[in-house]
Amino acid sequence: GAVVSQHPSRVICKSGTSVKIECRSLDFQATTMFWYRQFPKQSLMLMATSNEGSKATYEQGVEKDKFLINHASLTLSTLTVTSAHPEDSSFYICSARANDRGNSPLHFGNGTRLTVT
Amino acid sequence: ILNVEQSPQSLHVQEGDSTNFTCSFPSSNFYALHWYRWETAKSPEALFVMTLNGDEKKKGRISATLNTKEGYSYLYIKGSQPEDSATYLCAPPRTNTGNQFYFGTGTSLTVIP
């Protein structure tokens, strides 16, 4: 149980285009989803917290207009990288929780490797 | 941002050796502490969720302890096996919401057959 599906797993796009990444909880309803980015040889950096039906909470230094997050349902959150540039090339991974209790673990997708040429 | 440190950054051990590593976090306003294992080409997987000072969790050969007063958690692996090779991440949720997770830098473990 508690499977999170993330698509696509890899995407290559040209500079200036936008890319949408989907994160779905397949067998549970996720009240909260999280988007992380991993820079080379570094840990997961929290980009934003996404709550169903409300605006995402972005971490300091993360551009809201650059990284659009939509959490339209309890099973789907999307991250759109708008007007992508080579510096946006990175590994992006989502996670979801079934509830907000402290003992509720995160369930991760497999991540998306974005390459902007 | 919560400052979470893990040490060592990487570790190479021989098969059969036991090992341990540390997660340090600000001890004030503790809420919970999560440990995750991240194997190459897979997604991170929850190992333990710890909420009480002095808590000790065990799953097979892996166990973890928690000290909230001094702000650290230890992860132990007894008799390491090659399949234990992975990056181990800890994450204490931010207290004021209990719902935002900042991950430590991780400990990369390689078990040499």
mmCIF file of N, CA, C and O in Angstrom, chain A residues 10-109:
data_model
loop_
_atom_site.group_PDB
_atom_site.id
_atom_site.type_symbol
_atom_site.label_atom_id
_atom_site.label_comp_id
_atom_site.label_asym_id
_atom_site.label_seq_id
_atom_site.Cartn_x
_atom_site.Cartn_y
_atom_site.Cartn_z
ATOM 1 N N ARG A 10 11.902 10.828 -16.737
ATOM 2 C CA ARG A 10 12.973 11.628 -17.355
ATOM 3 C C ARG A 10 12.353 12.547 -18.391
ATOM 4 O O ARG A 10 11.414 12.154 -19.075
ATOM 5 N N VAL A 11 12.852 13.744 -18.483
ATOM 6 C CA VAL A 11 12.378 14.649 -19.522
ATOM 7 C C VAL A 11 13.523 15.562 -19.948
ATOM 8 O O VAL A 11 14.285 16.059 -19.107
ATOM 9 N N ILE A 12 13.604 15.722 -21.260
ATOM 10 C CA ILE A 12 14.575 16.659 -21.827
ATOM 11 C C ILE A 12 13.787 17.718 -22.571
ATOM 12 O O ILE A 12 12.919 17.387 -23.394
ATOM 13 N N CYS A 13 14.052 18.964 -22.283
ATOM 14 C CA CYS A 13 13.302 20.015 -22.966
ATOM 15 C C CYS A 13 14.244 21.140 -23.372
ATOM 16 O O CYS A 13 15.374 21.237 -22.870
ATOM 17 N N LYS A 14 13.757 21.953 -24.248
ATOM 18 C CA LYS A 14 14.554 23.083 -24.715
ATOM 19 C C LYS A 14 14.344 24.290 -23.809
ATOM 20 O O LYS A 14 13.273 24.468 -23.215
ATOM 21 N N SER A 15 15.354 25.079 -23.727
ATOM 22 C CA SER A 15 15.301 26.287 -22.905
ATOM 23 C C SER A 15 14.122 27.156 -23.331
ATOM 24 O O SER A 15 13.885 27.339 -24.534
ATOM 25 N N GLY A 16 13.369 27.645 -22.367
ATOM 26 C CA GLY A 16 12.227 28.499 -22.662
ATOM 27 C C GLY A 16 10.893 27.785 -22.649
ATOM 28 O O GLY A 16 9.833 28.426 -22.583
ATOM 29 N N THR A 17 10.926 26.476 -22.700
ATOM 30 C CA THR A 17 9.668 25.717 -22.670
ATOM 31 C C THR A 17 9.297 25.395 -21.230
ATOM 32 O O THR A 17 10.103 25.558 -20.309
ATOM 33 N N SER A 18 8.060 24.924 -21.055
ATOM 34 C CA SER A 18 7.576 24.559 -19.717
ATOM 35 C C SER A 18 7.410 23.048 -19.623
ATOM 36 O O SER A 18 7.112 22.379 -20.613
ATOM 37 N N VAL A 19 7.608 22.556 -18.438
ATOM 38 C CA VAL A 19 7.522 21.115 -18.207
ATOM 39 C C VAL A 19 6.617 20.862 -17.007
ATOM 40 O O VAL A 19 6.770 21.509 -15.973
ATOM 41 N N LYS A 20 5.715 19.910 -17.164
ATOM 42 C CA LYS A 20 4.815 19.565 -16.064
ATOM 43 C C LYS A 20 5.167 18.176 -15.527
ATOM 44 O O LYS A 20 5.311 17.224 -16.290
ATOM 45 N N ILE A 21 5.268 18.095 -14.224
ATOM 46 C CA ILE A 21 5.550 16.820 -13.554
ATOM 47 C C ILE A 21 4.358 16.478 -12.674
ATOM 48 O O ILE A 21 3.872 17.321 -11.918
ATOM 49 N N GLU A 22 3.898 15.235 -12.793
ATOM 50 C CA GLU A 22 2.728 14.802 -12.025
ATOM 51 C C GLU A 22 3.116 13.888 -10.879
ATOM 52 O O GLU A 22 4.009 13.045 -11.010
ATOM 53 N N CYS A 23 2.421 14.044 -9.789
ATOM 54 C CA CYS A 23 2.625 13.195 -8.615
ATOM 55 C C CYS A 23 1.256 12.696 -8.163
ATOM 56 O O CYS A 23 0.388 13.499 -7.823
ATOM 57 N N ARG A 24 1.076 11.385 -8.196
ATOM 58 C CA ARG A 24 -0.223 10.814 -7.837
ATOM 59 C C ARG A 24 -0.086 9.817 -6.684
ATOM 60 O O ARG A 24 0.809 8.966 -6.697
ATOM 61 N N SER A 25 -0.971 9.912 -5.735
ATOM 62 C CA SER A 25 -1.069 8.875 -4.713
ATOM 63 C C SER A 25 -2.097 7.871 -5.234
ATOM 64 O O SER A 25 -3.237 8.217 -5.516
ATOM 65 N N LEU A 26 -1.660 6.617 -5.397
ATOM 66 C CA LEU A 26 -2.489 5.628 -6.100
ATOM 67 C C LEU A 26 -3.498 4.935 -5.195
ATOM 68 O O LEU A 26 -4.569 4.547 -5.645
ATOM 69 N N ASP A 27 -3.154 4.727 -3.954
ATOM 70 C CA ASP A 27 -4.047 3.936 -3.117
ATOM 71 C C ASP A 27 -4.358 4.608 -1.784
ATOM 72 O O ASP A 27 -4.798 3.943 -0.839
ATOM 73 N N PHE A 28 -4.140 5.895 -1.720
ATOM 74 C CA PHE A 28 -4.526 6.642 -0.528
ATOM 75 C C PHE A 28 -4.751 8.102 -0.910
ATOM 76 O O PHE A 28 -4.309 8.562 -1.953
ATOM 77 N N GLN A 29 -5.449 8.789 -0.054
ATOM 78 C CA GLN A 29 -5.683 10.204 -0.281
ATOM 79 C C GLN A 29 -4.631 11.006 0.478
ATOM 80 O O GLN A 29 -4.424 10.785 1.667
ATOM 81 N N ALA A 30 -3.984 11.906 -0.240
ATOM 82 C CA ALA A 30 -2.880 12.662 0.341
ATOM 83 C C ALA A 30 -3.333 14.077 0.679
ATOM 84 O O ALA A 30 -3.579 14.879 -0.209
ATOM 85 N N THR A 31 -3.437 14.350 1.950
ATOM 86 C CA THR A 31 -3.814 15.712 2.344
ATOM 87 C C THR A 31 -2.697 16.694 2.031
ATOM 88 O O THR A 31 -2.951 17.856 1.717
ATOM 89 N N THR A 32 -1.478 16.195 2.101
ATOM 90 C CA THR A 32 -0.321 17.063 1.853
ATOM 91 C C THR A 32 0.675 16.366 0.953
ATOM 92 O O THR A 32 0.937 15.175 1.125
ATOM 93 N N MET A 33 1.174 17.102 -0.008
ATOM 94 C CA MET A 33 2.252 16.590 -0.860
ATOM 95 C C MET A 33 3.414 17.570 -0.797
ATOM 96 O O MET A 33 3.205 18.773 -0.601
ATOM 97 N N PHE A 34 4.604 17.036 -0.947
ATOM 98 C CA PHE A 34 5.811 17.842 -0.859
ATOM 99 C C PHE A 34 6.609 17.687 -2.148
ATOM 100 O O PHE A 34 6.688 16.604 -2.712
ATOM 101 N N TRP A 35 7.211 18.777 -2.570
ATOM 102 C CA TRP A 35 8.097 18.742 -3.730
ATOM 103 C C TRP A 35 9.510 19.071 -3.276
ATOM 104 O O TRP A 35 9.753 20.061 -2.589
ATOM 105 N N TYR A 36 10.432 18.204 -3.702
ATOM 106 C CA TYR A 36 11.838 18.364 -3.361
ATOM 107 C C TYR A 36 12.669 18.446 -4.633
ATOM 108 O O TYR A 36 12.293 17.936 -5.688
ATOM 109 N N ARG A 37 13.814 19.042 -4.477
ATOM 110 C CA ARG A 37 14.788 19.095 -5.554
ATOM 111 C C ARG A 37 16.117 18.613 -4.980
ATOM 112 O O ARG A 37 16.463 18.931 -3.831
ATOM 113 N N GLN A 38 16.845 17.864 -5.777
ATOM 114 C CA GLN A 38 18.142 17.390 -5.325
ATOM 115 C C GLN A 38 19.216 17.893 -6.263
ATOM 116 O O GLN A 38 19.202 17.568 -7.456
ATOM 117 N N PHE A 39 20.127 18.667 -5.723
ATOM 118 C CA PHE A 39 21.290 19.106 -6.480
ATOM 119 C C PHE A 39 22.360 18.022 -6.392
ATOM 120 O O PHE A 39 22.348 17.213 -5.457
ATOM 121 N N PRO A 40 23.267 18.003 -7.360
ATOM 122 C CA PRO A 40 24.308 16.961 -7.352
ATOM 123 C C PRO A 40 25.044 16.867 -6.024
ATOM 124 O O PRO A 40 25.442 17.885 -5.458
ATOM 125 N N LYS A 41 25.145 15.666 -5.541
ATOM 126 C CA LYS A 41 25.873 15.362 -4.310
ATOM 127 C C LYS A 41 25.306 16.074 -3.079
ATOM 128 O O LYS A 41 26.019 16.270 -2.094
ATOM 129 N N GLN A 42 24.054 16.455 -3.145
ATOM 130 C CA GLN A 42 23.420 17.101 -1.996
ATOM 131 C C GLN A 42 22.148 16.352 -1.622
ATOM 132 O O GLN A 42 21.699 15.461 -2.331
ATOM 133 N N SER A 43 21.586 16.734 -0.501
ATOM 134 C CA SER A 43 20.387 16.060 -0.027
ATOM 135 C C SER A 43 19.143 16.659 -0.674
ATOM 136 O O SER A 43 19.225 17.520 -1.543
ATOM 137 N N LEU A 44 18.007 16.195 -0.240
ATOM 138 C CA LEU A 44 16.741 16.686 -0.766
ATOM 139 C C LEU A 44 16.447 18.064 -0.195
ATOM 140 O O LEU A 44 16.430 18.253 1.019
ATOM 141 N N MET A 45 16.178 19.002 -1.079
ATOM 142 C CA MET A 45 15.856 20.355 -0.654
ATOM 143 C C MET A 45 14.360 20.580 -0.821
ATOM 144 O O MET A 45 13.848 20.440 -1.935
ATOM 145 N N LEU A 46 13.681 20.892 0.263
ATOM 146 C CA LEU A 46 12.250 21.127 0.195
ATOM 147 C C LEU A 46 11.986 22.396 -0.605
ATOM 148 O O LEU A 46 12.509 23.466 -0.287
ATOM 149 N N MET A 47 11.147 22.247 -1.646
ATOM 150 C CA MET A 47 10.787 23.400 -2.461
ATOM 151 C C MET A 47 9.469 24.005 -1.974
ATOM 152 O O MET A 47 9.329 25.225 -1.833
ATOM 153 N N ALA A 48 8.489 23.129 -1.772
ATOM 154 C CA ALA A 48 7.161 23.636 -1.410
ATOM 155 C C ALA A 48 6.322 22.516 -0.823
ATOM 156 O O ALA A 48 6.558 21.335 -1.070
ATOM 157 N N THR A 49 5.361 22.949 -0.038
ATOM 158 C CA THR A 49 4.380 22.043 0.551
ATOM 159 C C THR A 49 3.041 22.347 -0.098
ATOM 160 O O THR A 49 2.610 23.510 -0.142
ATOM 161 N N SER A 50 2.410 21.304 -0.593
ATOM 162 C CA SER A 50 1.184 21.462 -1.364
ATOM 163 C C SER A 50 0.001 20.856 -0.606
ATOM 164 O O SER A 50 0.033 19.684 -0.269
ATOM 165 N N ASN A 51 -1.000 21.665 -0.347
ATOM 166 C CA ASN A 51 -2.204 21.199 0.333
ATOM 167 C C ASN A 51 -3.375 21.225 -0.637
ATOM 168 O O ASN A 51 -3.567 22.206 -1.372
ATOM 169 N N GLU A 52 -4.152 20.180 -0.646
ATOM 170 C CA GLU A 52 -5.273 20.068 -1.558
ATOM 171 C C GLU A 52 -6.236 21.227 -1.396
ATOM 172 O O GLU A 52 -6.659 21.543 -0.283
ATOM 173 N N GLY A 53 -6.545 21.873 -2.509
ATOM 174 C CA GLY A 53 -7.533 22.942 -2.499
ATOM 175 C C GLY A 53 -7.035 24.290 -2.027
ATOM 176 O O GLY A 53 -7.820 25.246 -1.956
ATOM 177 N N SER A 54 -5.767 24.402 -1.702
ATOM 178 C CA SER A 54 -5.244 25.704 -1.274
ATOM 179 C C SER A 54 -3.895 25.974 -1.941
ATOM 180 O O SER A 54 -3.324 25.096 -2.579
ATOM 181 N N LYS A 55 -3.432 27.184 -1.769
ATOM 182 C CA LYS A 55 -2.158 27.550 -2.406
ATOM 183 C C LYS A 55 -1.003 26.840 -1.724
ATOM 184 O O LYS A 55 -1.004 26.637 -0.513
ATOM 185 N N ALA A 56 -0.003 26.523 -2.509
ATOM 186 C CA ALA A 56 1.172 25.864 -1.950
ATOM 187 C C ALA A 56 1.988 26.845 -1.116
ATOM 188 O O ALA A 56 1.967 28.052 -1.349
ATOM 189 N N THR A 57 2.683 26.306 -0.155
ATOM 190 C CA THR A 57 3.600 27.092 0.672
ATOM 191 C C THR A 57 5.007 26.863 0.158
ATOM 192 O O THR A 57 5.515 25.744 0.211
ATOM 193 N N TYR A 58 5.625 27.917 -0.327
ATOM 194 C CA TYR A 58 6.951 27.811 -0.914
ATOM 195 C C TYR A 58 8.028 28.127 0.118
ATOM 196 O O TYR A 58 7.843 28.981 0.983
ATOM 197 N N GLU A 59 9.146 27.434 -0.018
ATOM 198 C CA GLU A 59 10.276 27.702 0.853
ATOM 199 C C GLU A 59 11.008 28.964 0.379
ATOM 200 O O GLU A 59 10.900 29.368 -0.794
ATOM 201 N N GLN A 60 11.705 29.539 1.311
ATOM 202 C CA GLN A 60 12.451 30.759 0.997
ATOM 203 C C GLN A 60 13.422 30.500 -0.145
ATOM 204 O O GLN A 60 14.136 29.494 -0.150
ATOM 205 N N GLY A 61 13.408 31.409 -1.103
ATOM 206 C CA GLY A 61 14.330 31.289 -2.227
ATOM 207 C C GLY A 61 13.770 30.525 -3.413
ATOM 208 O O GLY A 61 14.411 30.475 -4.466
ATOM 209 N N VAL A 62 12.606 29.930 -3.276
ATOM 210 C CA VAL A 62 11.985 29.201 -4.381
ATOM 211 C C VAL A 62 10.971 30.130 -5.060
ATOM 212 O O VAL A 62 10.076 30.655 -4.407
ATOM 213 N N GLU A 63 11.150 30.332 -6.359
ATOM 214 C CA GLU A 63 10.296 31.278 -7.078
ATOM 215 C C GLU A 63 8.927 30.669 -7.381
ATOM 216 O O GLU A 63 8.816 29.677 -8.102
ATOM 217 N N LYS A 64 7.902 31.288 -6.881
ATOM 218 C CA LYS A 64 6.538 30.782 -7.067
ATOM 219 C C LYS A 64 6.123 30.794 -8.532
ATOM 220 O O LYS A 64 5.427 29.907 -9.008
ATOM 221 N N ASP A 65 6.538 31.849 -9.225
ATOM 222 C CA ASP A 65 6.125 31.966 -10.627
ATOM 223 C C ASP A 65 6.922 31.035 -11.530
ATOM 224 O O ASP A 65 6.511 30.764 -12.652
ATOM 225 N N LYS A 66 8.024 30.590 -11.041
ATOM 226 C CA LYS A 66 8.881 29.694 -11.807
ATOM 227 C C LYS A 66 8.434 28.241 -11.641
ATOM 228 O O LYS A 66 8.411 27.470 -12.570
ATOM 229 N N PHE A 67 8.102 27.907 -10.431
ATOM 230 C CA PHE A 67 7.707 26.541 -10.088
ATOM 231 C C PHE A 67 6.250 26.570 -9.610
ATOM 232 O O PHE A 67 5.958 26.776 -8.439
ATOM 233 N N LEU A 68 5.360 26.331 -10.581
ATOM 234 C CA LEU A 68 3.935 26.394 -10.281
ATOM 235 C C LEU A 68 3.455 25.047 -9.743
ATOM 236 O O LEU A 68 3.666 24.019 -10.370
ATOM 237 N N ILE A 69 2.801 25.094 -8.609
ATOM 238 C CA ILE A 69 2.303 23.871 -8.000
ATOM 239 C C ILE A 69 0.791 23.942 -7.898
ATOM 240 O O ILE A 69 0.223 24.932 -7.444
ATOM 241 N N ASN A 70 0.174 22.857 -8.332
ATOM 242 C CA ASN A 70 -1.279 22.739 -8.259
ATOM 243 C C ASN A 70 -1.645 21.428 -7.595
ATOM 244 O O ASN A 70 -1.147 20.373 -7.984
ATOM 245 N N HIS A 71 -2.486 21.496 -6.591
ATOM 246 C CA HIS A 71 -2.911 20.292 -5.865
ATOM 247 C C HIS A 71 -4.425 20.268 -5.934
ATOM 248 O O HIS A 71 -5.114 20.595 -4.973
ATOM 249 N N ALA A 72 -4.922 19.866 -7.099
ATOM 250 C CA ALA A 72 -6.348 20.014 -7.387
ATOM 251 C C ALA A 72 -7.215 18.949 -6.739
ATOM 252 O O ALA A 72 -8.413 19.140 -6.551
ATOM 253 N N SER A 73 -6.607 17.812 -6.418
ATOM 254 C CA SER A 73 -7.398 16.742 -5.806
ATOM 255 C C SER A 73 -6.569 16.079 -4.723
ATOM 256 O O SER A 73 -5.381 16.347 -4.575
ATOM 257 N N LEU A 74 -7.188 15.191 -3.971
ATOM 258 C CA LEU A 74 -6.492 14.514 -2.879
ATOM 259 C C LEU A 74 -5.530 13.439 -3.374
ATOM 260 O O LEU A 74 -4.849 12.810 -2.572
ATOM 261 N N THR A 75 -5.473 13.249 -4.688
ATOM 262 C CA THR A 75 -4.564 12.229 -5.211
ATOM 263 C C THR A 75 -3.607 12.760 -6.266
ATOM 264 O O THR A 75 -2.818 11.998 -6.821
ATOM 265 N N LEU A 76 -3.654 14.045 -6.545
ATOM 266 C CA LEU A 76 -2.811 14.563 -7.623
ATOM 267 C C LEU A 76 -2.262 15.944 -7.294
ATOM 268 O O LEU A 76 -2.997 16.862 -6.939
ATOM 269 N N SER A 77 -0.953 16.064 -7.415
ATOM 270 C CA SER A 77 -0.292 17.359 -7.353
ATOM 271 C C SER A 77 0.614 17.469 -8.568
ATOM 272 O O SER A 77 1.204 16.471 -8.994
ATOM 273 N N THR A 78 0.694 18.654 -9.140
ATOM 274 C CA THR A 78 1.572 18.851 -10.294
ATOM 275 C C THR A 78 2.531 19.993 -10.031
ATOM 276 O O THR A 78 2.197 20.971 -9.359
ATOM 277 N N LEU A 79 3.731 19.825 -10.570
ATOM 278 C CA LEU A 79 4.759 20.855 -10.523
ATOM 279 C C LEU A 79 5.069 21.234 -11.959
ATOM 280 O O LEU A 79 5.436 20.369 -12.753
ATOM 281 N N THR A 80 4.888 22.491 -12.298
ATOM 282 C CA THR A 80 5.224 22.962 -13.635
ATOM 283 C C THR A 80 6.415 23.894 -13.553
ATOM 284 O O THR A 80 6.362 24.912 -12.844
ATOM 285 N N VAL A 81 7.471 23.516 -14.251
ATOM 286 C CA VAL A 81 8.654 24.368 -14.345
ATOM 287 C C VAL A 81 8.438 25.254 -15.559
ATOM 288 O O VAL A 81 8.423 24.765 -16.696
ATOM 289 N N THR A 82 8.217 26.517 -15.331
ATOM 290 C CA THR A 82 7.886 27.424 -16.432
ATOM 291 C C THR A 82 9.132 28.065 -17.017
ATOM 292 O O THR A 82 10.100 28.342 -16.293
ATOM 293 N N SER A 83 9.121 28.251 -18.318
ATOM 294 C CA SER A 83 10.253 28.871 -19.015
ATOM 295 C C SER A 83 11.578 28.314 -18.485
ATOM 296 O O SER A 83 12.413 29.041 -17.942
ATOM 297 N N ALA A 84 11.697 27.028 -18.670
ATOM 298 C CA ALA A 84 12.855 26.330 -18.098
ATOM 299 C C ALA A 84 14.172 26.812 -18.693
ATOM 300 O O ALA A 84 14.259 27.152 -19.882
ATOM 301 N N HIS A 85 15.194 26.836 -17.860
ATOM 302 C CA HIS A 85 16.548 27.198 -18.281
ATOM 303 C C HIS A 85 17.505 26.096 -17.837
ATOM 304 O O HIS A 85 17.160 25.302 -16.944
ATOM 305 N N PRO A 86 18.674 26.054 -18.413
ATOM 306 C CA PRO A 86 19.622 24.982 -18.052
ATOM 307 C C PRO A 86 19.861 24.863 -16.540
ATOM 308 O O PRO A 86 20.049 23.760 -16.035
ATOM 309 N N GLU A 87 19.825 25.965 -15.827
ATOM 310 C CA GLU A 87 20.061 25.894 -14.375
ATOM 311 C C GLU A 87 18.915 25.215 -13.617
ATOM 312 O O GLU A 87 19.052 24.894 -12.428
ATOM 313 N N ASP A 88 17.792 24.990 -14.317
ATOM 314 C CA ASP A 88 16.678 24.257 -13.694
ATOM 315 C C ASP A 88 16.873 22.749 -13.823
ATOM 316 O O ASP A 88 16.096 21.972 -13.234
ATOM 317 N N SER A 89 17.871 22.351 -14.588
ATOM 318 C CA SER A 89 18.155 20.927 -14.731
ATOM 319 C C SER A 89 18.477 20.357 -13.359
ATOM 320 O O SER A 89 19.345 20.866 -12.648
ATOM 321 N N SER A 90 17.757 19.314 -13.001
ATOM 322 C CA SER A 90 17.914 18.765 -11.664
ATOM 323 C C SER A 90 17.059 17.517 -11.525
ATOM 324 O O SER A 90 16.386 17.089 -12.464
ATOM 325 N N PHE A 91 17.106 16.948 -10.347
ATOM 326 C CA PHE A 91 16.257 15.814 -10.002
ATOM 327 C C PHE A 91 15.159 16.341 -9.082
ATOM 328 O O PHE A 91 15.452 16.924 -8.038
ATOM 329 N N TYR A 92 13.906 16.126 -9.493
ATOM 330 C CA TYR A 92 12.767 16.586 -8.710
ATOM 331 C C TYR A 92 11.997 15.358 -8.212
ATOM 332 O O TYR A 92 11.743 14.428 -8.976
ATOM 333 N N ILE A 93 11.613 15.384 -6.950
ATOM 334 C CA ILE A 93 10.910 14.219 -6.393
ATOM 335 C C ILE A 93 9.783 14.696 -5.494
ATOM 336 O O ILE A 93 9.927 15.687 -4.769
ATOM 337 N N CYS A 94 8.673 13.994 -5.563
ATOM 338 C CA CYS A 94 7.527 14.368 -4.743
ATOM 339 C C CYS A 94 7.312 13.322 -3.652
ATOM 340 O O CYS A 94 7.798 12.185 -3.745
ATOM 341 N N SER A 95 6.620 13.733 -2.614
ATOM 342 C CA SER A 95 6.231 12.782 -1.579
ATOM 343 C C SER A 95 4.852 13.177 -1.069
ATOM 344 O O SER A 95 4.409 14.310 -1.251
ATOM 345 N N ALA A 96 4.194 12.238 -0.430
ATOM 346 C CA ALA A 96 2.834 12.470 0.049
ATOM 347 C C ALA A 96 2.624 11.797 1.393
ATOM 348 O O ALA A 96 3.281 10.798 1.709
ATOM 349 N N ARG A 97 1.717 12.379 2.163
ATOM 350 C CA ARG A 97 1.339 11.792 3.451
ATOM 351 C C ARG A 97 -0.155 11.532 3.443
ATOM 352 O O ARG A 97 -0.934 12.315 2.905
ATOM 353 N N ALA A 98 -0.533 10.458 4.108
ATOM 354 C CA ALA A 98 -1.945 10.129 4.209
ATOM 355 C C ALA A 98 -2.647 10.993 5.252
ATOM 356 O O ALA A 98 -3.858 11.236 5.159
ATOM 357 N N ASN A 99 -1.891 11.444 6.247
ATOM 358 C CA ASN A 99 -2.466 12.354 7.245
ATOM 359 C C ASN A 99 -1.337 13.176 7.850
ATOM 360 O O ASN A 99 -0.164 12.959 7.532
ATOM 361 N N ASP A 100 -1.679 14.124 8.695
ATOM 362 C CA ASP A 100 -0.693 15.056 9.230
ATOM 363 C C ASP A 100 -0.209 14.680 10.619
ATOM 364 O O ASP A 100 0.443 15.468 11.285
ATOM 365 N N ARG A 101 -0.487 13.476 11.037
ATOM 366 C CA ARG A 101 0.001 13.100 12.363
ATOM 367 C C ARG A 101 1.506 12.884 12.313
ATOM 368 O O ARG A 101 2.072 12.481 11.307
ATOM 369 N N GLY A 102 2.142 13.128 13.450
ATOM 370 C CA GLY A 102 3.600 13.055 13.485
ATOM 371 C C GLY A 102 4.163 11.704 13.120
ATOM 372 O O GLY A 102 5.274 11.605 12.607
ATOM 373 N N ASN A 103 3.401 10.636 13.363
ATOM 374 C CA ASN A 103 3.919 9.298 13.072
ATOM 375 C C ASN A 103 3.567 8.818 11.668
ATOM 376 O O ASN A 103 3.773 7.651 11.331
ATOM 377 N N SER A 104 3.033 9.700 10.855
ATOM 378 C CA SER A 104 2.674 9.321 9.491
ATOM 379 C C SER A 104 3.861 9.565 8.567
ATOM 380 O O SER A 104 4.325 10.701 8.432
ATOM 381 N N PRO A 105 4.396 8.511 7.936
ATOM 382 C CA PRO A 105 5.610 8.686 7.120
ATOM 383 C C PRO A 105 5.300 9.318 5.764
ATOM 384 O O PRO A 105 4.147 9.406 5.337
ATOM 385 N N LEU A 106 6.356 9.732 5.095
ATOM 386 C CA LEU A 106 6.253 10.207 3.731
ATOM 387 C C LEU A 106 6.357 9.020 2.775
ATOM 388 O O LEU A 106 7.119 8.089 3.015
ATOM 389 N N HIS A 107 5.605 9.104 1.696
ATOM 390 C CA HIS A 107 5.689 8.099 0.627
ATOM 391 C C HIS A 107 6.140 8.831 -0.625
ATOM 392 O O HIS A 107 5.514 9.818 -1.026
ATOM 393 N N PHE A 108 7.226 8.352 -1.212
ATOM 394 C CA PHE A 108 7.870 9.067 -2.303
ATOM 395 C C PHE A 108 7.544 8.497 -3.669
ATOM 396 O O PHE A 108 7.342 7.283 -3.835
ATOM 397 N N GLY A 109 7.544 9.396 -4.665
ATOM 398 C CA GLY A 109 7.563 8.962 -6.046
ATOM 399 C C GLY A 109 8.977 8.558 -6.418
ATOM 400 O O GLY A 109 9.900 8.629 -5.594
#
